[in-house]
Amino acid sequence: MSGVRRLGRRWRRRRPLRTRLAVAASAAVALVAVGVCTAAFFVIRYEMFHQLDLNLTQSATRVIQENRNAGPQVVAGECRYLSAPACAQIVPAQPAEDPAHPYLLPVSAPVREVATGARAPYFSNITLSGKPTRMLTTRLGDDKALQVALRSDSVEKGVRQAAGLLAVIGAAGVLLAAWLGYWVSRTGLAPVARLTATAERIASTRDPRHRIALPPGPPGREDEVTRLAASFNTMLGELEQSVTAQRRLVADASHELRTPLTALRTNAELLARADRLTDAQRDRAAGGLARQLREVTGLVNDLIELARDEEPTPLLEEVRIAALAEHAVAAARAHWPGTPFTLHIASDAAETVRPGVPARLTRLLTNLLDNAAKFSPAGLPVEAELTASRHAGSGSGSGSGSGSGECLELTVRDHGPGITTEDLPYVFDRFYRAETARALPGSGLGLAMARQIARAHGAELTAEQAQGGGALFRLTFG
């Protein structure tokens, strides 16, 4: 049996899914067709012989009524003809009481037992004059048995004809099953074939813009294969966006790196001819080289951090956001001495903690504060505020301020030119810089990195125009 199973598994592995589905569907329909024909044959056979038995029973009843007091004898002897009753004879319980004339029907020990009442009436099949015959043996009064027989060749012929007809119907059913199996496999797997063709085309062309054509129909009533195709199209859309974003990132990075790398090469060439330069020129070239190296290093580090999709789990810890905000504001004051920074922390948010990586969250806050300071006019403050609010319908939180059921929100606002309506949808895109920011230092990666860090920590970072002018960035921890 194990060898048969291994052979079956080997056959399934070597056959395509369409062939296996066609064989399975054909086998199922063929099995049903053969089963129905087989059941119909036995039903027809039973009914035809049952009708013959009813005729024998009726004939026996009539003979009993007409010969109730008769002795052992042959009542009717037309056994060679298809008449009813064809053959009938009365048999005594004791062989000594048999008539002088021989019986036409065979008399055996069970017949004598029926005459004495020791055995119940029964039907039997015999051969009489070379013809198949059905015989009923029943009791007739005291110590007598009645045997009635009818030829059954017409019934057996009808059974054979029914068997032949049902065999033809079963064969036609098997052929129909094979055709239906092929049709089901071809129709049912058509979307899968289109999906496979699309996947192969994408693999060969490396172009994720291809889509699978979905059959028309009302939404919400698709079958499983259609939903699979729709999911594959959705995956292709995500893949196309990812590939497009990757290509744009490479193109933007190469564009942003071109200027500092050109300056680096120029300064390096100047320093290579240091003997021809004055001390002031040499110092200026060395300073420019160091500045460009720092710029390229920062840009490369930002790109590496942007390539990370999520924070490493082993580094997560419970972080008090208020302490991080105070540290980030203190660092921003030292980095931007000409810009005043204010920080307001609500009392219910002072001890609230969230799981995260402290260094990454600090980088997020630093990027927001640096961006605000870069666009704030001299002397105008950058305002940061940390507040907490409870979700509607949440249970009571713990006194430790673990944040269960609380929404923590940090806002950073500047008083600069603000964000135009046209620029608002793109402020978090990599390397995106508004027209007003083209002359300012920076690579255009700070806000993109801030949003990525926020999403990696389950938070959401949004930008909006502040009332009274300026830009407002809102960091929300759920």
Coordinates of C-alpha atoms in Angstrom, one line a residue:
M1 CA 0.0 0.0 0.0
S2 CA 2.9 2.4 0.8
G3 CA 4.3 1.7 -2.7
V4 CA 1.0 2.6 -4.3
R5 CA 0.9 5.9 -2.3
R6 CA 4.4 6.8 -3.3
L7 CA 3.5 6.0 -6.9
G8 CA 0.5 8.3 -6.6
R9 CA 2.5 11.1 -5.1
R10 CA 5.1 10.8 -7.8
W11 CA 2.4 10.9 -10.5
R12 CA 0.8 14.0 -8.9
R13 CA 4.2 15.8 -8.8
R14 CA 4.9 15.1 -12.4
R15 CA 1.5 16.3 -13.7
P16 CA 0.4 19.9 -14.0
L17 CA -2.5 21.2 -11.9
R18 CA -4.8 21.4 -14.9
T19 CA -4.3 17.7 -15.6
R20 CA -4.8 16.7 -12.0
L21 CA -8.0 18.8 -11.7
A22 CA -9.4 17.3 -14.9
V23 CA -8.6 13.8 -13.8
A24 CA -10.2 14.5 -10.3
A25 CA -13.3 16.1 -11.8
S26 CA -13.7 13.3 -14.4
A27 CA -13.2 10.6 -11.8
A28 CA -15.8 12.1 -9.5
V29 CA -18.4 12.5 -12.3
A30 CA -17.6 9.0 -13.7
L31 CA -17.8 7.5 -10.3
V32 CA -21.3 9.0 -9.8
A33 CA -22.4 7.9 -13.3
V34 CA -21.2 4.3 -12.7
G35 CA -22.7 4.3 -9.3
V36 CA -26.1 5.5 -10.5
C37 CA -26.1 2.9 -13.4
T38 CA -25.1 0.1 -11.0
A39 CA -27.8 1.1 -8.5
A40 CA -30.4 1.4 -11.3
F41 CA -29.5 -2.1 -12.6
F42 CA -30.0 -3.7 -9.1
V43 CA -33.3 -1.8 -8.7
I44 CA -34.6 -2.9 -12.1
R45 CA -33.5 -6.5 -11.5
Y46 CA -35.2 -6.5 -8.1
E47 CA -38.4 -5.1 -9.4
M48 CA -38.7 -7.5 -12.3
F49 CA -38.1 -10.6 -10.1
H50 CA -40.4 -9.1 -7.5
Q51 CA -43.1 -8.9 -10.1
L52 CA -42.5 -12.5 -11.1
D53 CA -42.8 -13.5 -7.4
L54 CA -46.1 -11.6 -7.1
N55 CA -47.4 -13.5 -10.1
L56 CA -46.4 -16.8 -8.5
T57 CA -48.0 -15.8 -5.2
Q58 CA -51.3 -14.9 -7.0
S59 CA -51.2 -18.2 -8.9
A60 CA -50.6 -20.1 -5.7
T61 CA -53.6 -18.4 -4.0
R62 CA -55.9 -19.3 -6.9
V63 CA -54.8 -23.0 -6.9
I64 CA -55.3 -23.2 -3.2
Q65 CA -58.8 -21.8 -3.4
E66 CA -59.7 -24.3 -6.2
N67 CA -57.9 -27.4 -4.8
R68 CA -58.2 -27.0 -1.0
N69 CA -59.3 -30.6 -0.4
A70 CA -57.5 -32.2 -3.3
G71 CA -55.0 -34.9 -2.8
P72 CA -51.4 -35.1 -4.1
Q73 CA -51.4 -34.7 -7.8
V74 CA -50.2 -32.6 -10.7
V75 CA -52.7 -29.7 -11.0
A76 CA -51.3 -28.0 -14.1
G77 CA -48.5 -29.2 -16.4
E78 CA -48.1 -26.5 -19.0
C79 CA -44.5 -25.8 -17.9
R80 CA -43.2 -25.4 -21.4
Y81 CA -45.4 -22.4 -22.2
L82 CA -45.5 -18.9 -20.9
S83 CA -48.9 -19.2 -19.3
A84 CA -50.1 -18.6 -15.8
P85 CA -50.4 -20.8 -13.9
A86 CA -48.0 -22.9 -16.0
C87 CA -47.0 -25.6 -13.5
A88 CA -48.7 -26.6 -10.2
Q89 CA -48.6 -29.7 -8.1
I90 CA -49.6 -30.8 -4.6
V91 CA -47.0 -32.8 -2.7
P92 CA -47.7 -34.8 0.5
A93 CA -45.5 -34.7 3.6
Q94 CA -44.9 -38.4 3.4
P95 CA -43.3 -39.9 0.2
A96 CA -45.6 -43.0 0.6
E97 CA -48.6 -40.9 -0.3
D98 CA -47.1 -39.7 -3.6
P99 CA -49.4 -40.3 -6.7
A100 CA -48.5 -43.0 -9.2
H101 CA -47.8 -40.5 -11.9
P102 CA -44.4 -38.8 -11.6
Y103 CA -44.1 -35.1 -10.6
L104 CA -43.3 -32.4 -13.2
L105 CA -41.4 -30.2 -10.7
P106 CA -38.5 -31.4 -8.5
V107 CA -39.5 -32.6 -5.0
S108 CA -36.8 -32.3 -2.4
A109 CA -36.6 -32.6 1.4
P110 CA -37.3 -28.8 1.9
V111 CA -40.6 -29.3 0.1
R112 CA -41.6 -32.1 2.6
E113 CA -40.6 -29.8 5.4
V114 CA -42.9 -27.0 4.1
A115 CA -45.8 -29.6 3.9
T116 CA -45.3 -30.5 7.6
G117 CA -45.0 -26.8 8.6
A118 CA -41.3 -27.2 9.7
R119 CA -40.2 -24.7 7.1
A120 CA -41.6 -21.4 5.8
P121 CA -42.7 -21.0 2.2
Y122 CA -39.8 -20.0 -0.1
F123 CA -38.8 -19.1 -3.7
S124 CA -36.2 -21.0 -5.7
N125 CA -34.7 -21.0 -9.2
I126 CA -34.7 -24.2 -11.2
T127 CA -34.2 -25.4 -14.8
L128 CA -37.2 -27.1 -16.3
S129 CA -37.1 -28.6 -19.9
G130 CA -33.9 -26.5 -20.5
K131 CA -35.6 -23.3 -19.5
P132 CA -34.9 -21.1 -16.4
T133 CA -37.9 -21.3 -14.1
R134 CA -38.9 -19.6 -10.9
M135 CA -40.7 -21.8 -8.3
L136 CA -42.8 -21.0 -5.2
T137 CA -43.2 -23.7 -2.5
T138 CA -45.9 -23.0 0.0
R139 CA -48.1 -25.0 2.4
L140 CA -51.6 -26.3 1.4
G141 CA -53.7 -27.4 4.4
D142 CA -52.4 -30.1 6.7
D143 CA -49.4 -32.2 5.6
K144 CA -49.4 -30.9 2.0
A145 CA -47.3 -28.5 0.1
L146 CA -48.1 -26.6 -3.1
Q147 CA -45.5 -26.0 -5.8
V148 CA -46.1 -23.3 -8.5
A149 CA -43.6 -22.5 -11.2
L150 CA -43.3 -19.9 -14.0
R151 CA -40.7 -19.6 -16.7
S152 CA -38.2 -16.7 -15.9
D153 CA -36.4 -16.5 -19.2
S154 CA -38.3 -13.5 -20.3
V155 CA -37.4 -11.7 -17.0
E156 CA -33.8 -12.7 -17.3
K157 CA -33.8 -11.4 -20.8
G158 CA -35.2 -8.1 -19.7
V159 CA -32.6 -7.9 -17.0
R160 CA -29.8 -8.5 -19.5
Q161 CA -31.2 -5.9 -21.8
A162 CA -31.4 -3.4 -19.0
A163 CA -27.8 -4.2 -18.1
G164 CA -26.6 -3.6 -21.6
L165 CA -28.5 -0.3 -21.8
L166 CA -27.2 0.9 -18.5
A167 CA -23.7 -0.1 -19.5
V168 CA -24.0 2.1 -22.6
I169 CA -25.4 4.9 -20.5
G170 CA -22.5 4.5 -18.0
A171 CA -19.9 4.5 -20.8
A172 CA -21.5 7.7 -22.2
G173 CA -21.5 9.1 -18.7
V174 CA -17.8 8.4 -18.3
L175 CA -17.0 10.1 -21.7
L176 CA -19.2 13.1 -20.6
A177 CA -17.3 13.1 -17.3
A178 CA -14.0 13.3 -19.1
W179 CA -15.2 16.2 -21.2
L180 CA -16.7 18.0 -18.2
G181 CA -13.4 17.5 -16.3
Y182 CA -11.4 19.0 -19.1
W183 CA -13.9 21.9 -19.4
V184 CA -13.9 22.5 -15.6
S185 CA -10.1 22.5 -15.4
R186 CA -9.8 24.8 -18.4
T187 CA -12.5 27.2 -17.2
G188 CA -11.8 27.1 -13.5
L189 CA -8.0 27.6 -13.9
A190 CA -8.2 30.3 -16.6
P191 CA -7.6 33.1 -14.0
V192 CA -4.8 31.1 -12.6
A193 CA -3.3 30.7 -16.1
R194 CA -3.6 34.4 -16.6
L195 CA -1.9 35.0 -13.2
T196 CA 0.9 32.6 -14.1
A197 CA 1.4 34.3 -17.5
T198 CA 1.4 37.7 -15.9
A199 CA 4.0 36.6 -13.3
E200 CA 6.2 35.1 -16.0
R201 CA 5.9 38.2 -18.1
I202 CA 6.9 40.4 -15.1
A203 CA 9.8 38.0 -14.4
S204 CA 11.1 38.2 -18.0
T205 CA 10.5 42.0 -18.5
R206 CA 11.0 43.1 -14.9
D207 CA 8.1 45.5 -15.4
P208 CA 5.5 45.4 -12.6
R209 CA 3.0 47.5 -14.5
H210 CA 1.2 44.5 -15.9
R211 CA -2.1 43.6 -14.4
I212 CA -4.5 40.6 -14.6
A213 CA -7.8 41.3 -16.3
L214 CA -10.6 40.6 -13.8
P215 CA -14.0 39.4 -15.0
P216 CA -16.9 41.9 -14.7
G217 CA -19.2 41.5 -11.8
P218 CA -20.6 43.3 -8.7
P219 CA -18.1 43.9 -6.0
G220 CA -18.2 41.6 -3.0
R221 CA -19.4 38.6 -5.0
E222 CA -16.1 37.5 -6.5
D223 CA -15.1 33.8 -6.3
E224 CA -11.9 32.6 -4.7
V225 CA -9.8 32.7 -7.9
T226 CA -11.0 36.2 -8.7
R227 CA -10.1 37.4 -5.2
L228 CA -6.7 35.8 -5.7
A229 CA -6.2 37.7 -9.0
A230 CA -7.4 40.9 -7.3
S231 CA -4.9 40.3 -4.4
F232 CA -2.2 39.7 -7.0
N233 CA -3.0 42.9 -8.7
T234 CA -2.8 44.7 -5.4
M235 CA 0.6 43.1 -4.7
L236 CA 1.7 44.2 -8.2
G237 CA 0.6 47.8 -7.4
E238 CA 2.6 47.7 -4.2
L239 CA 5.6 46.3 -6.0
E240 CA 5.3 49.0 -8.7
Q241 CA 5.2 51.7 -6.1
S242 CA 8.2 50.1 -4.3
V243 CA 10.2 49.8 -7.5
T244 CA 9.3 53.4 -8.5
A245 CA 10.3 54.7 -5.1
Q246 CA 13.5 52.8 -5.2
R247 CA 14.4 54.1 -8.6
R248 CA 13.5 57.7 -7.5
L249 CA 15.6 57.3 -4.4
V250 CA 18.6 56.2 -6.4
A251 CA 18.1 59.0 -8.9
D252 CA 17.6 61.6 -6.2
A253 CA 20.5 60.3 -4.2
S254 CA 22.8 60.4 -7.2
H255 CA 21.6 64.0 -8.0
E256 CA 22.2 65.1 -4.4
L257 CA 25.6 63.5 -4.2
R258 CA 26.8 64.9 -7.5
T259 CA 27.4 68.5 -6.2
P260 CA 29.3 67.6 -3.0
L261 CA 31.3 64.9 -4.8
T262 CA 32.3 67.4 -7.5
A263 CA 33.4 69.9 -4.8
L264 CA 35.3 67.2 -3.1
R265 CA 37.2 66.3 -6.2
T266 CA 37.9 70.0 -7.0
N267 CA 39.3 70.6 -3.5
A268 CA 41.3 67.4 -3.6
E269 CA 42.8 68.4 -6.9
L270 CA 43.7 71.8 -5.4
L271 CA 45.3 70.2 -2.4
A272 CA 47.3 67.9 -4.7
R273 CA 49.0 71.0 -6.1
A274 CA 49.4 72.5 -2.6
D275 CA 52.9 73.8 -3.5
R276 CA 51.4 76.2 -6.0
L277 CA 48.8 77.6 -3.5
T278 CA 49.2 80.3 -0.9
D279 CA 48.6 79.4 2.8
A280 CA 45.1 81.1 2.7
Q281 CA 44.1 79.2 -0.5
R282 CA 45.4 75.9 1.0
D283 CA 43.5 76.5 4.3
R284 CA 40.3 77.4 2.3
A285 CA 40.6 74.3 0.2
A286 CA 41.2 72.1 3.2
G287 CA 38.2 73.6 5.0
G288 CA 36.0 73.1 2.0
L289 CA 37.1 69.5 1.7
A290 CA 36.3 68.8 5.3
R291 CA 32.9 70.5 5.0
Q292 CA 32.0 68.5 1.9
L293 CA 33.2 65.3 3.6
R294 CA 30.8 66.0 6.5
E295 CA 28.0 66.8 4.1
V296 CA 28.5 63.6 2.1
T297 CA 28.9 61.5 5.3
G298 CA 25.7 62.9 6.8
L299 CA 23.8 62.3 3.5
V300 CA 25.1 58.7 3.3
N301 CA 24.1 58.1 6.9
D302 CA 20.7 59.5 6.3
L303 CA 20.2 57.2 3.3
I304 CA 21.3 54.2 5.3
E305 CA 18.8 55.0 8.1
L306 CA 16.0 55.6 5.5
A307 CA 16.7 52.1 4.1
R308 CA 15.7 50.6 7.5
D309 CA 12.0 49.6 7.5
E310 CA 11.6 49.0 11.2
E311 CA 13.3 49.3 14.5
P312 CA 15.2 46.3 15.8
T313 CA 13.0 44.6 18.5
P314 CA 15.8 43.8 21.0
L315 CA 16.6 47.5 21.3
L316 CA 13.0 48.5 22.3
E317 CA 12.5 49.8 25.9
E318 CA 10.0 51.9 27.8
V319 CA 10.8 55.5 26.9
R320 CA 9.6 58.6 28.8
I321 CA 8.7 60.9 25.9
A322 CA 8.8 64.1 28.1
A323 CA 12.5 63.4 29.0
L324 CA 13.4 62.9 25.4
A325 CA 11.6 66.1 24.4
E326 CA 13.5 68.1 27.1
H327 CA 16.9 66.6 25.9
A328 CA 16.1 67.3 22.3
V329 CA 15.1 70.9 23.0
A330 CA 18.2 71.5 25.1
A331 CA 20.4 70.2 22.2
A332 CA 18.5 72.4 19.7
R333 CA 19.1 75.5 21.8
A334 CA 22.9 74.7 21.7
H335 CA 22.8 74.1 18.0
W336 CA 20.6 77.1 17.1
P337 CA 21.7 79.9 19.6
G338 CA 19.8 82.6 17.7
T339 CA 16.4 80.8 17.9
P340 CA 14.5 80.7 21.2
F341 CA 12.9 77.3 22.0
T342 CA 10.0 76.8 24.3
L343 CA 8.7 73.5 25.7
H344 CA 5.4 73.0 27.5
I345 CA 4.7 69.6 29.0
A346 CA 1.2 68.9 30.4
S347 CA 1.1 67.3 33.9
D348 CA -0.7 64.2 32.7
A349 CA 2.0 63.6 30.0
A350 CA 5.1 64.1 32.1
E351 CA 5.4 60.4 33.2
T352 CA 3.8 58.8 30.1
V353 CA 6.0 56.2 28.5
R354 CA 6.0 54.4 25.1
P355 CA 8.0 51.4 23.8
G356 CA 10.7 52.5 21.4
V357 CA 14.4 53.1 20.7
P358 CA 15.5 56.2 22.6
A359 CA 18.2 57.1 20.0
R360 CA 15.8 56.9 17.1
L361 CA 13.1 58.9 18.9
T362 CA 15.6 61.5 19.8
R363 CA 16.6 61.7 16.1
L364 CA 13.0 62.2 15.2
L365 CA 12.5 65.1 17.6
T366 CA 15.8 66.6 16.6
N367 CA 14.9 66.6 12.9
L368 CA 11.5 68.3 13.7
L369 CA 13.2 71.0 15.8
D370 CA 16.0 71.6 13.3
N371 CA 13.5 71.9 10.5
A372 CA 11.5 74.4 12.5
A373 CA 14.6 76.4 13.5
K374 CA 15.8 76.5 9.9
F375 CA 12.6 78.2 8.7
S376 CA 12.0 80.5 11.7
P377 CA 13.1 84.1 11.4
A378 CA 15.7 85.3 13.9
G379 CA 14.2 86.1 17.3
L380 CA 10.9 84.2 16.7
P381 CA 10.4 81.2 18.9
V382 CA 10.0 77.5 18.0
E383 CA 7.2 76.2 20.3
A384 CA 7.0 72.5 21.3
E385 CA 4.1 71.1 23.4
L386 CA 3.5 67.6 24.8
T387 CA 0.0 66.7 25.9
A388 CA -2.0 63.5 26.7
S389 CA -5.6 62.7 26.2
R390 CA -7.7 59.6 26.9
H391 CA -9.3 57.6 24.1
A392 CA -13.1 57.7 24.1
G393 CA -14.5 54.6 25.8
S394 CA -11.1 53.3 27.2
G395 CA -10.8 51.9 30.6
S396 CA -9.0 53.7 33.5
G397 CA -5.3 53.8 33.0
S398 CA -2.7 52.9 35.6
G399 CA -1.3 55.5 37.9
S400 CA 2.2 54.9 36.5
G401 CA 1.2 56.6 33.2
S402 CA 1.9 53.6 31.1
G403 CA -0.2 55.1 28.4
S404 CA -2.8 52.3 28.3
G405 CA -5.8 53.9 26.7
E406 CA -4.1 57.3 26.3
C407 CA -3.2 59.3 23.2
L408 CA 0.1 61.2 23.5
E409 CA 0.6 64.1 21.2
L410 CA 3.7 66.3 20.6
T411 CA 3.5 69.4 18.4
V412 CA 6.3 71.5 17.0
R413 CA 5.4 74.9 15.6
D414 CA 7.5 77.6 13.9
H415 CA 6.7 81.2 12.8
G416 CA 8.3 81.0 9.4
P417 CA 6.7 81.2 6.0
G418 CA 4.7 78.0 6.6
I419 CA 3.9 75.3 4.0
T420 CA 2.0 76.2 0.9
T421 CA -1.0 74.1 -0.1
E422 CA 0.9 72.8 -3.2
D423 CA 3.9 71.6 -1.0
L424 CA 1.8 70.1 1.8
P425 CA 1.3 66.6 0.2
Y426 CA 5.1 66.3 -0.5
V427 CA 6.8 67.6 2.7
F428 CA 7.7 64.0 3.8
D429 CA 9.0 62.8 0.5
R430 CA 12.6 62.0 0.2
F431 CA 14.8 64.8 -1.2
Y432 CA 11.7 67.0 -1.6
R433 CA 12.5 70.7 -1.0
A434 CA 10.1 73.6 -1.5
E435 CA 11.0 76.5 -3.7
T436 CA 11.6 78.7 -0.6
A437 CA 14.0 76.1 0.9
R438 CA 16.3 75.5 -2.1
A439 CA 18.8 78.0 -0.9
L440 CA 18.9 76.7 2.7
P441 CA 21.3 73.9 3.9
G442 CA 20.1 70.4 4.1
S443 CA 19.4 67.3 1.9
G444 CA 15.7 67.0 2.1
L445 CA 15.8 63.8 4.1
G446 CA 15.1 65.0 7.6
L447 CA 11.3 65.0 7.5
A448 CA 11.2 61.7 5.5
M449 CA 13.4 60.1 8.1
A450 CA 11.2 61.6 10.9
R451 CA 8.0 60.1 9.4
Q452 CA 9.7 56.7 8.9
I453 CA 10.9 56.6 12.6
A454 CA 7.4 57.6 13.7
R455 CA 5.7 54.8 11.8
A456 CA 8.2 52.3 13.0
H457 CA 7.1 53.2 16.5
G458 CA 3.4 53.0 15.8
A459 CA 3.0 56.8 15.7
E460 CA 1.8 59.1 13.0
L461 CA 3.5 62.4 11.9
T462 CA 1.5 65.0 10.0
A463 CA 2.1 68.5 8.8
E464 CA -0.3 71.4 8.6
Q465 CA -0.5 75.2 8.3
A466 CA -0.5 76.8 11.7
Q467 CA -3.0 79.5 12.6
G468 CA -1.4 82.9 12.5
G469 CA 1.3 81.6 10.1
G470 CA 4.1 79.1 10.2
A471 CA 4.1 75.4 10.0
L472 CA 2.8 72.9 12.6
F473 CA 4.0 69.3 12.9
R474 CA 2.0 66.9 15.0
L475 CA 3.4 63.6 16.3
T476 CA 0.7 61.3 17.7
F477 CA 1.3 58.2 19.7
G478 CA -1.8 55.9 19.9

